[in-house]
CSV table of C-alpha atoms in Angstrom, one decimal:
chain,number,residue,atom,x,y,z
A,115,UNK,CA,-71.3,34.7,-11.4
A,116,UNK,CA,-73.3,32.5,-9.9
A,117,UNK,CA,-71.9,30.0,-6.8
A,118,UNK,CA,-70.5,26.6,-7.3
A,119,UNK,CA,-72.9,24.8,-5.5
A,120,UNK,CA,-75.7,26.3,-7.9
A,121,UNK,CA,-72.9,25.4,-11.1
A,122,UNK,CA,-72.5,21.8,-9.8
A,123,UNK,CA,-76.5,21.5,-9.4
A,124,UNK,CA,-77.1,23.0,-12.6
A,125,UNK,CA,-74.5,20.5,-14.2
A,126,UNK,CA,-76.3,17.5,-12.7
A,127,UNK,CA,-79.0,18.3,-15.9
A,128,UNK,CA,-76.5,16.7,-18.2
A,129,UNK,CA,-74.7,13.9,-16.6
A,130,UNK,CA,-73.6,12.4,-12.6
A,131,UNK,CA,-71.8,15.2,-10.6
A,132,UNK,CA,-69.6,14.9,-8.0
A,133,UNK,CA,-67.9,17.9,-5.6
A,134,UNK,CA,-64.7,18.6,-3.9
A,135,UNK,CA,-63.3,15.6,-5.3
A,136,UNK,CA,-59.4,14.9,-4.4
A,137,UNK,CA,-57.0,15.2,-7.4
A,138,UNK,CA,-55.2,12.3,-6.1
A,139,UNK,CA,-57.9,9.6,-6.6
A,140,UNK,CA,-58.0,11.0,-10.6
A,141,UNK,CA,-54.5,10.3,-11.6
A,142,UNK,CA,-52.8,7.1,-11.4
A,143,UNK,CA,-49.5,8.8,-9.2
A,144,UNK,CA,-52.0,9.8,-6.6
A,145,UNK,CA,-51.2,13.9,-6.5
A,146,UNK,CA,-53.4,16.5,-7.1
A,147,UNK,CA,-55.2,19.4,-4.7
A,148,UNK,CA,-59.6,19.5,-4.2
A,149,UNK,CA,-61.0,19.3,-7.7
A,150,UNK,CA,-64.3,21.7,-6.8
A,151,UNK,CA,-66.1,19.8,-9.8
A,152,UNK,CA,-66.0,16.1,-11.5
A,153,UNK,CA,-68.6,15.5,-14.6
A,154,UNK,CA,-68.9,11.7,-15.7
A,155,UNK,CA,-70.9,11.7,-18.8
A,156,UNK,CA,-72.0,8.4,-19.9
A,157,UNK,CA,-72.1,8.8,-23.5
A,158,UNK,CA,-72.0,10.7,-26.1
A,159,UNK,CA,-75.3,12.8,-25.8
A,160,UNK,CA,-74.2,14.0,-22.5
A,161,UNK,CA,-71.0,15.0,-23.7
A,162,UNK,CA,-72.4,17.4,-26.2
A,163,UNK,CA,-74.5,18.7,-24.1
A,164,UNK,CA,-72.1,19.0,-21.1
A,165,UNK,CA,-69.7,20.6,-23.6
A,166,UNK,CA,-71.9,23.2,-25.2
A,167,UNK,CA,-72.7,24.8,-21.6
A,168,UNK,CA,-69.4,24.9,-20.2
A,169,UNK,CA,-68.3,26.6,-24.0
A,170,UNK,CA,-71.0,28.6,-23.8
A,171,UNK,CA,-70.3,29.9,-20.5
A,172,UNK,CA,-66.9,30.0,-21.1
A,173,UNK,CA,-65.7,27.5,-18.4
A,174,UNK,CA,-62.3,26.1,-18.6
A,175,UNK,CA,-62.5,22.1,-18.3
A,176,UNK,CA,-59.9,19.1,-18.8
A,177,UNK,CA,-60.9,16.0,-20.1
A,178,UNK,CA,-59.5,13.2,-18.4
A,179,UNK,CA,-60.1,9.0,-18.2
A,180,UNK,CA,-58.0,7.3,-15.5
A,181,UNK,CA,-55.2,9.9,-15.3
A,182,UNK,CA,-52.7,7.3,-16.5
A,183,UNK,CA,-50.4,10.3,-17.6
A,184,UNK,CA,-51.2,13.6,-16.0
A,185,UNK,CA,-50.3,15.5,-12.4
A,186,UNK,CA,-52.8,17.5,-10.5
A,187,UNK,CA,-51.6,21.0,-8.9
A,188,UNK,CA,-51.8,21.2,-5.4
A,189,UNK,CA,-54.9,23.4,-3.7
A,190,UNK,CA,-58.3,24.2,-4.8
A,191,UNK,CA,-59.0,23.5,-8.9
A,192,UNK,CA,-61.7,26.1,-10.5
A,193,UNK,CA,-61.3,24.1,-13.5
A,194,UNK,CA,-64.5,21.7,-14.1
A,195,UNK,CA,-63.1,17.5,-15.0
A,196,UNK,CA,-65.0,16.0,-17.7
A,197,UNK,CA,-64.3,11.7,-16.3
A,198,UNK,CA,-64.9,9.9,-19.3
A,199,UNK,CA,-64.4,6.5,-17.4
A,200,UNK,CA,-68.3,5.5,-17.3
A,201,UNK,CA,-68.0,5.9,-21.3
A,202,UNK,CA,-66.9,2.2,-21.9
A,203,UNK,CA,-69.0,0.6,-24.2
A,204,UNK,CA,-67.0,-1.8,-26.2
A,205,UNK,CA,-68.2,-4.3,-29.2
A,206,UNK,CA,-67.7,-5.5,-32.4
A,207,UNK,CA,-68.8,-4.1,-35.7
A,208,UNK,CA,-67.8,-5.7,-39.7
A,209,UNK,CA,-65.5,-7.5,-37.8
A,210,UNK,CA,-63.8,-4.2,-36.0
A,211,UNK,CA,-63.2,-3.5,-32.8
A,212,UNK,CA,-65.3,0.1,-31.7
A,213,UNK,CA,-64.5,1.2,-27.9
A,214,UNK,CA,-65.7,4.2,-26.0
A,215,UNK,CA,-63.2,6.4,-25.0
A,216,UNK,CA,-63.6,5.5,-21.0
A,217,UNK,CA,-62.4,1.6,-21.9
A,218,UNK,CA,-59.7,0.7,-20.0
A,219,UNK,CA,-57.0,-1.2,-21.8
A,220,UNK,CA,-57.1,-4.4,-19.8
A,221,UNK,CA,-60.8,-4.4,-20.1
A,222,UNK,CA,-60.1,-4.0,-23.7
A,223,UNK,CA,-57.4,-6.6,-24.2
A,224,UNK,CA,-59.6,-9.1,-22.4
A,225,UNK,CA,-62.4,-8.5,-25.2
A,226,UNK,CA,-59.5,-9.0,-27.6
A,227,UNK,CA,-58.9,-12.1,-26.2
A,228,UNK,CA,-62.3,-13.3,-25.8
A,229,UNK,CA,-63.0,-12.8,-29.5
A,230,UNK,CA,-59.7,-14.2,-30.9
A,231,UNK,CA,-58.8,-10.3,-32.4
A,232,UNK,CA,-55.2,-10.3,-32.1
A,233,UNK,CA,-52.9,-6.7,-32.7
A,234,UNK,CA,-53.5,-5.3,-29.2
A,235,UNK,CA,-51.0,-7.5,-27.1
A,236,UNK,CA,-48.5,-4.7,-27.1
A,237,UNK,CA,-50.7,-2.4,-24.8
A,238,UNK,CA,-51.6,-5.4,-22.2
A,239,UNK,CA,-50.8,-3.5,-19.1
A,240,UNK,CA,-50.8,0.0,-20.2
A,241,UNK,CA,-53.0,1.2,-17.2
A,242,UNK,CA,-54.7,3.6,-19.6
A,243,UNK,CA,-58.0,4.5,-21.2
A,244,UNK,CA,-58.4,4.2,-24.9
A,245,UNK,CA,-59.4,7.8,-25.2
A,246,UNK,CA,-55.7,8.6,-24.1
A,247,UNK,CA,-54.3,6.1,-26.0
A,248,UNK,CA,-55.5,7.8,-29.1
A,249,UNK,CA,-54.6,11.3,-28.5
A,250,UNK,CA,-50.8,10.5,-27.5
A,251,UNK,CA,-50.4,7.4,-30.2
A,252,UNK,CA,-49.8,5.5,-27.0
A,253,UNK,CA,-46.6,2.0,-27.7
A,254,UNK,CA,-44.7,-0.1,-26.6
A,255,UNK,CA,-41.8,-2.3,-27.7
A,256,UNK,CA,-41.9,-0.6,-30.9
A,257,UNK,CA,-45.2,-1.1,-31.7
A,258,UNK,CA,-48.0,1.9,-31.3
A,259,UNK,CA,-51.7,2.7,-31.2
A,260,UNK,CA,-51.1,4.4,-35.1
A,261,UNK,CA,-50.8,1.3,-36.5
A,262,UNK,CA,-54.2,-0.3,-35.4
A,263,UNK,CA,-56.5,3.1,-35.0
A,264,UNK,CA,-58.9,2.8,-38.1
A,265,UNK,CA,-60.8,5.8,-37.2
A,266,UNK,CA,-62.0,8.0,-34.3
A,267,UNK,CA,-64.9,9.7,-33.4
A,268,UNK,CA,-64.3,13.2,-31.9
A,269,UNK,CA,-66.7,16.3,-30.4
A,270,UNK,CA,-65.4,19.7,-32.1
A,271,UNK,CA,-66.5,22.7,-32.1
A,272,UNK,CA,-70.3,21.0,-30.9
A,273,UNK,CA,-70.7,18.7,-33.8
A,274,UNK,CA,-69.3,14.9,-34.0
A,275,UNK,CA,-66.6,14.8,-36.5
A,276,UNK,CA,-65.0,11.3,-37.6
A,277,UNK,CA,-61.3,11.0,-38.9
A,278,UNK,CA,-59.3,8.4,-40.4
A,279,UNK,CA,-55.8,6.8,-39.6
A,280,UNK,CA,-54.6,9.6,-42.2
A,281,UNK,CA,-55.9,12.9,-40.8
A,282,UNK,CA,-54.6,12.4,-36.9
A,283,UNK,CA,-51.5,12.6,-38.1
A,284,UNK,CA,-49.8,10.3,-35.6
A,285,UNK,CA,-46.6,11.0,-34.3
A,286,UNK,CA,-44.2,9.7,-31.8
A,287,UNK,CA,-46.5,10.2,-28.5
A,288,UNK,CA,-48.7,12.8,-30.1
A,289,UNK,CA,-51.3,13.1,-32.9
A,290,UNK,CA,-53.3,15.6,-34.5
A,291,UNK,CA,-55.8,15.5,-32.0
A,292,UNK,CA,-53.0,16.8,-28.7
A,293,UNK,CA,-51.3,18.7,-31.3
A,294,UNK,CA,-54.7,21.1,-32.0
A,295,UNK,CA,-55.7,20.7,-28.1
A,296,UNK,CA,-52.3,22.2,-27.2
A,297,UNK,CA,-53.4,25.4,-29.6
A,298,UNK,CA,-56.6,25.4,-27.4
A,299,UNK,CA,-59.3,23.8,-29.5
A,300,UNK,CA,-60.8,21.3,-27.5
A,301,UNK,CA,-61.0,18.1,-29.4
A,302,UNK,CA,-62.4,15.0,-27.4
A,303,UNK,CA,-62.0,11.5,-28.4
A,304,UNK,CA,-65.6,9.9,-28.0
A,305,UNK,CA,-64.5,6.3,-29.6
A,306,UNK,CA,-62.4,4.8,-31.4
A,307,UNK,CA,-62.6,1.8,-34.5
A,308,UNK,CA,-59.6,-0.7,-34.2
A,309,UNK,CA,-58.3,-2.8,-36.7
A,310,UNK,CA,-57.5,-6.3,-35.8
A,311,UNK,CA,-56.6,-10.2,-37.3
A,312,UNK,CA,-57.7,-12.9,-36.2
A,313,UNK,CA,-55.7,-14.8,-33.5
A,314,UNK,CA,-56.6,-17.9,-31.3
A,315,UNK,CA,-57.2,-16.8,-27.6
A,316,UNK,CA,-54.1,-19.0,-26.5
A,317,UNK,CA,-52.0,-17.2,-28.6
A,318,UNK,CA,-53.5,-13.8,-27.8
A,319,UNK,CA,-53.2,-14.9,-24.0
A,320,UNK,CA,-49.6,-15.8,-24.8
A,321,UNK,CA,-48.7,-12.4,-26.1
A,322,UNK,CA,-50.5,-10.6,-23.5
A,323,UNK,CA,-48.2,-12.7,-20.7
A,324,UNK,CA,-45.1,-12.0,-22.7
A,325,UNK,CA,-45.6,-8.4,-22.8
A,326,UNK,CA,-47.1,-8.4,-18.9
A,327,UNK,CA,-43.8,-10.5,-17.7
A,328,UNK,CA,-41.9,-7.9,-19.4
A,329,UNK,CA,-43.5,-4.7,-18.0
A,330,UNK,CA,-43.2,-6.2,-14.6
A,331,UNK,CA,-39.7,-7.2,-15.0
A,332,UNK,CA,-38.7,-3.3,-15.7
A,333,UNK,CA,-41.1,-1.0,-14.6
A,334,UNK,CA,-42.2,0.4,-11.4
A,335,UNK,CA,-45.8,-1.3,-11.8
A,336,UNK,CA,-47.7,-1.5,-8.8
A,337,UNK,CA,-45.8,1.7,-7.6
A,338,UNK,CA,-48.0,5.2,-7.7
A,339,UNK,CA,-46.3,6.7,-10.8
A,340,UNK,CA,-47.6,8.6,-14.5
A,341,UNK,CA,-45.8,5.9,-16.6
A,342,UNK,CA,-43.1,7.6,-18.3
A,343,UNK,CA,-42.2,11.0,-18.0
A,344,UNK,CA,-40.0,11.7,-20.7
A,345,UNK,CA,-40.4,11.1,-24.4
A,346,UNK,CA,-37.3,9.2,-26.2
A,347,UNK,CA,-34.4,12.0,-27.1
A,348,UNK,CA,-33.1,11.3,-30.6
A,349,UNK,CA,-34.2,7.6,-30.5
A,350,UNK,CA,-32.1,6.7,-27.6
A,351,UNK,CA,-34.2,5.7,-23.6
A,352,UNK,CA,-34.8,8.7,-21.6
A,353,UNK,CA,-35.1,6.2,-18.6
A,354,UNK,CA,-31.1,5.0,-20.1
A,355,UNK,CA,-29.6,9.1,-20.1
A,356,UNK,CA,-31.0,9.4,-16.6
A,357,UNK,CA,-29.5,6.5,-15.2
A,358,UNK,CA,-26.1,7.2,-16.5
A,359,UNK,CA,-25.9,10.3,-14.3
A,360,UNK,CA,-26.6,8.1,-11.5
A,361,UNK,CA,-30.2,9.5,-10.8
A,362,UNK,CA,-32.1,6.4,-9.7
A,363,UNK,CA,-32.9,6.9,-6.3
A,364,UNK,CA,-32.9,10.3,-6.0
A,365,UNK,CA,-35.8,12.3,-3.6
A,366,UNK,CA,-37.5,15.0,-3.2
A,367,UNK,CA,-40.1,15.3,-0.5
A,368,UNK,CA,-41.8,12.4,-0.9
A,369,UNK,CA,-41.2,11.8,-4.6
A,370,UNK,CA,-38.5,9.1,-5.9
A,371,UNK,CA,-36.6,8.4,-9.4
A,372,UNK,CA,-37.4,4.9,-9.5
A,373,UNK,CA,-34.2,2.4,-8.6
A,374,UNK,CA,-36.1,-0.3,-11.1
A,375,UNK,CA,-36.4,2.6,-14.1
A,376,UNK,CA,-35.0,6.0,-14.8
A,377,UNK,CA,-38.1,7.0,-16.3
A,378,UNK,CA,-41.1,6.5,-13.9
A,379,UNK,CA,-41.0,9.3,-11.0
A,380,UNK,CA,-42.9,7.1,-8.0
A,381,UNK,CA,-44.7,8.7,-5.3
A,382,UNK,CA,-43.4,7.5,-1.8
A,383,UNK,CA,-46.2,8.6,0.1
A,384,UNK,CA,-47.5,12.8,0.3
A,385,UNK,CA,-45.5,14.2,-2.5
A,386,UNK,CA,-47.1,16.8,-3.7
A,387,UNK,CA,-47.1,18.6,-7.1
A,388,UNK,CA,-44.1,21.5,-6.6
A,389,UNK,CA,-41.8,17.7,-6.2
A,390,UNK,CA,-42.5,16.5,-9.3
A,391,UNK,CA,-42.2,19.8,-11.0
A,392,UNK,CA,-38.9,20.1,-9.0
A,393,UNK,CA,-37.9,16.6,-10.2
A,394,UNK,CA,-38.3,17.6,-13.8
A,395,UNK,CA,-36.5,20.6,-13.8
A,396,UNK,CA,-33.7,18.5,-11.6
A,397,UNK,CA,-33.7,16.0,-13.8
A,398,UNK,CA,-33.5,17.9,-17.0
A,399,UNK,CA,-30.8,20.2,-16.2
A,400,UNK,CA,-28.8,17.2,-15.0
A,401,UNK,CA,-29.2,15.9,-18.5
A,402,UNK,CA,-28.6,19.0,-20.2
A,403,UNK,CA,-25.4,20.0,-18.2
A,404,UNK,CA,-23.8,16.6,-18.5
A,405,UNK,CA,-25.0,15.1,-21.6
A,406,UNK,CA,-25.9,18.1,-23.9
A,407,UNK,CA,-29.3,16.7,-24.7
A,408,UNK,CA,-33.0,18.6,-24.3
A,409,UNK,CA,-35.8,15.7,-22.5
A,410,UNK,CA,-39.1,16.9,-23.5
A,411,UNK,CA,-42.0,15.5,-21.1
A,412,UNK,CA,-44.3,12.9,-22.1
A,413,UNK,CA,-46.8,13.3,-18.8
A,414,UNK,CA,-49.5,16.2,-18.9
A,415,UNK,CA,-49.2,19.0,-16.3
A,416,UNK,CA,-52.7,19.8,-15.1
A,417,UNK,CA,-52.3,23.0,-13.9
């Protein structure tokens, strides 16, 4: 096997490179261990290609966007990120919305507004890439990313595949697409084609307030966090369950159960990946014991 500096170098063929990048700086709750090797393709050409050598030489790689949702193990990381952040291209096409995977919500939402295409309002504030927004059927106040997804370009298998609305199979925080990457095949979103109606800007810009106001009323915001870490259980709020036990507030190392919501662990400082993972398993046996009921997680472990 050859040596990672001659793997990162040869990389460099197919898109920007970076090394010993820190995990913390690629996921929004600001853990993670040295990442020996960061890809950030640009479009869709250099994803194929970037793809087919790593499957050829049978490296393992994670796909990631701005690590909205995910924790980073602690220590050194073999496995090779594929950033899809520079892929951000957004525009307008028979009056459709297409956007790269790498285009961040707010950036997106501000194109919305700038060419009166209402729907999106609902996600103003989700600190998230579209890319991920697709693949776990992303929502908020009962609206979700399934109801304005058209289609969506994806790489399989080498070739560039495009399903509709119908085939990805969207589900409560998952879709066809997580659903076949958690059986290890290796779908990545490239873009996506949103549906939208027309809407003035001041009404757009209205929405987009409403919903803002509301996420900073009850959420953690401008705290290090993954969003939320559970899924709903049987319809009723995760964040709800937890804080009936009295669990807001509670630490370990460096990690917190938000006192503003139940929901979003916050990183205090150095907490490290064993906290959260001990904060899960704390948190769910808590629920288990005293209320009987199973939280599944909605964050990604990257481990």
């Amino acid at each position: 096997m050859r040596s990672k500096k001659s793997l990162s170098y040869r990389l460099t063929r197919y898109c920007k490179v970076k090394t010993n990048v820190s995990g913390k700086s690629l996921c929004s709750i600001g853990i993670g261990g040295k990442v020996k090797i960061v890809c950030y393709p640009q479009s869709v050409k250099q994803v194929k290609r970037l793809v087919k050598f790593l499957q050829m030489h049978k490296l393992k790689y994670f796909v990631v966007g701005f690590g909205s949702n995910c924790v980073i193990k602690d220590g050194e990381i073999d496995t090779i990120f594929i950033c899809l952040k520079n892929m951000n291209k957004i525009y307008l096409k028979n009056k459709k919305i297409i956007a790269y995977a790498g285009a961040n919500l707010f950036t997106l939402n501000h194109f919305c507004e700038q060419n009166s295409c209402g729907g999106l309002e609902f996600s103003y504030g989700i600190p998230g890439s579209i890319g991920g927004a697709v693949v776990m059927n992303a929502g908020a106040y009962e609206k979700e990313f399934k109801n304005i997804v058209s289609r969506v370009w994806m790489l399989n298998m080498g070739r560039v595949v495009v399903y509709d609305n119908r085939q990805l199979n969207f589900g409560y925080r998952t879709s066809h697409i997580k659903q076949q990457n958690a059986n290890g095949q290796n779908l990545i979103v490239l873009k996506a084609e949103i549906k939208t109606n027309f809407c003035s800007s001041e009404q757009i810009k209205k929405l987009q307030d409403f919903y803002f106001e509301k996420r900073l009323n009850s959420q953690p915001y401008n705290a290090k966090s993954c969003g939320s870490v559970f899924k709903k259980c049987k319809g009723q709020s995760a964040g709800k369950l937890i804080e009936s036990l009295g669990l807001k507030g509670t630490t370990i190392g460096k990690l917190i159960i938000s006192p503003k919501h139940a929901n979003f662990f916050v990183n205090q400082g150095e907490a490290t990946f064993k906290n959260f993972c001990d904060m899960l398993k704390l948190t769910k046996q808590k629920v288990k014991e005293q209320l009987g009921e199973t939280l599944e997680e909605e964050v990604c472990l990257v481990q």
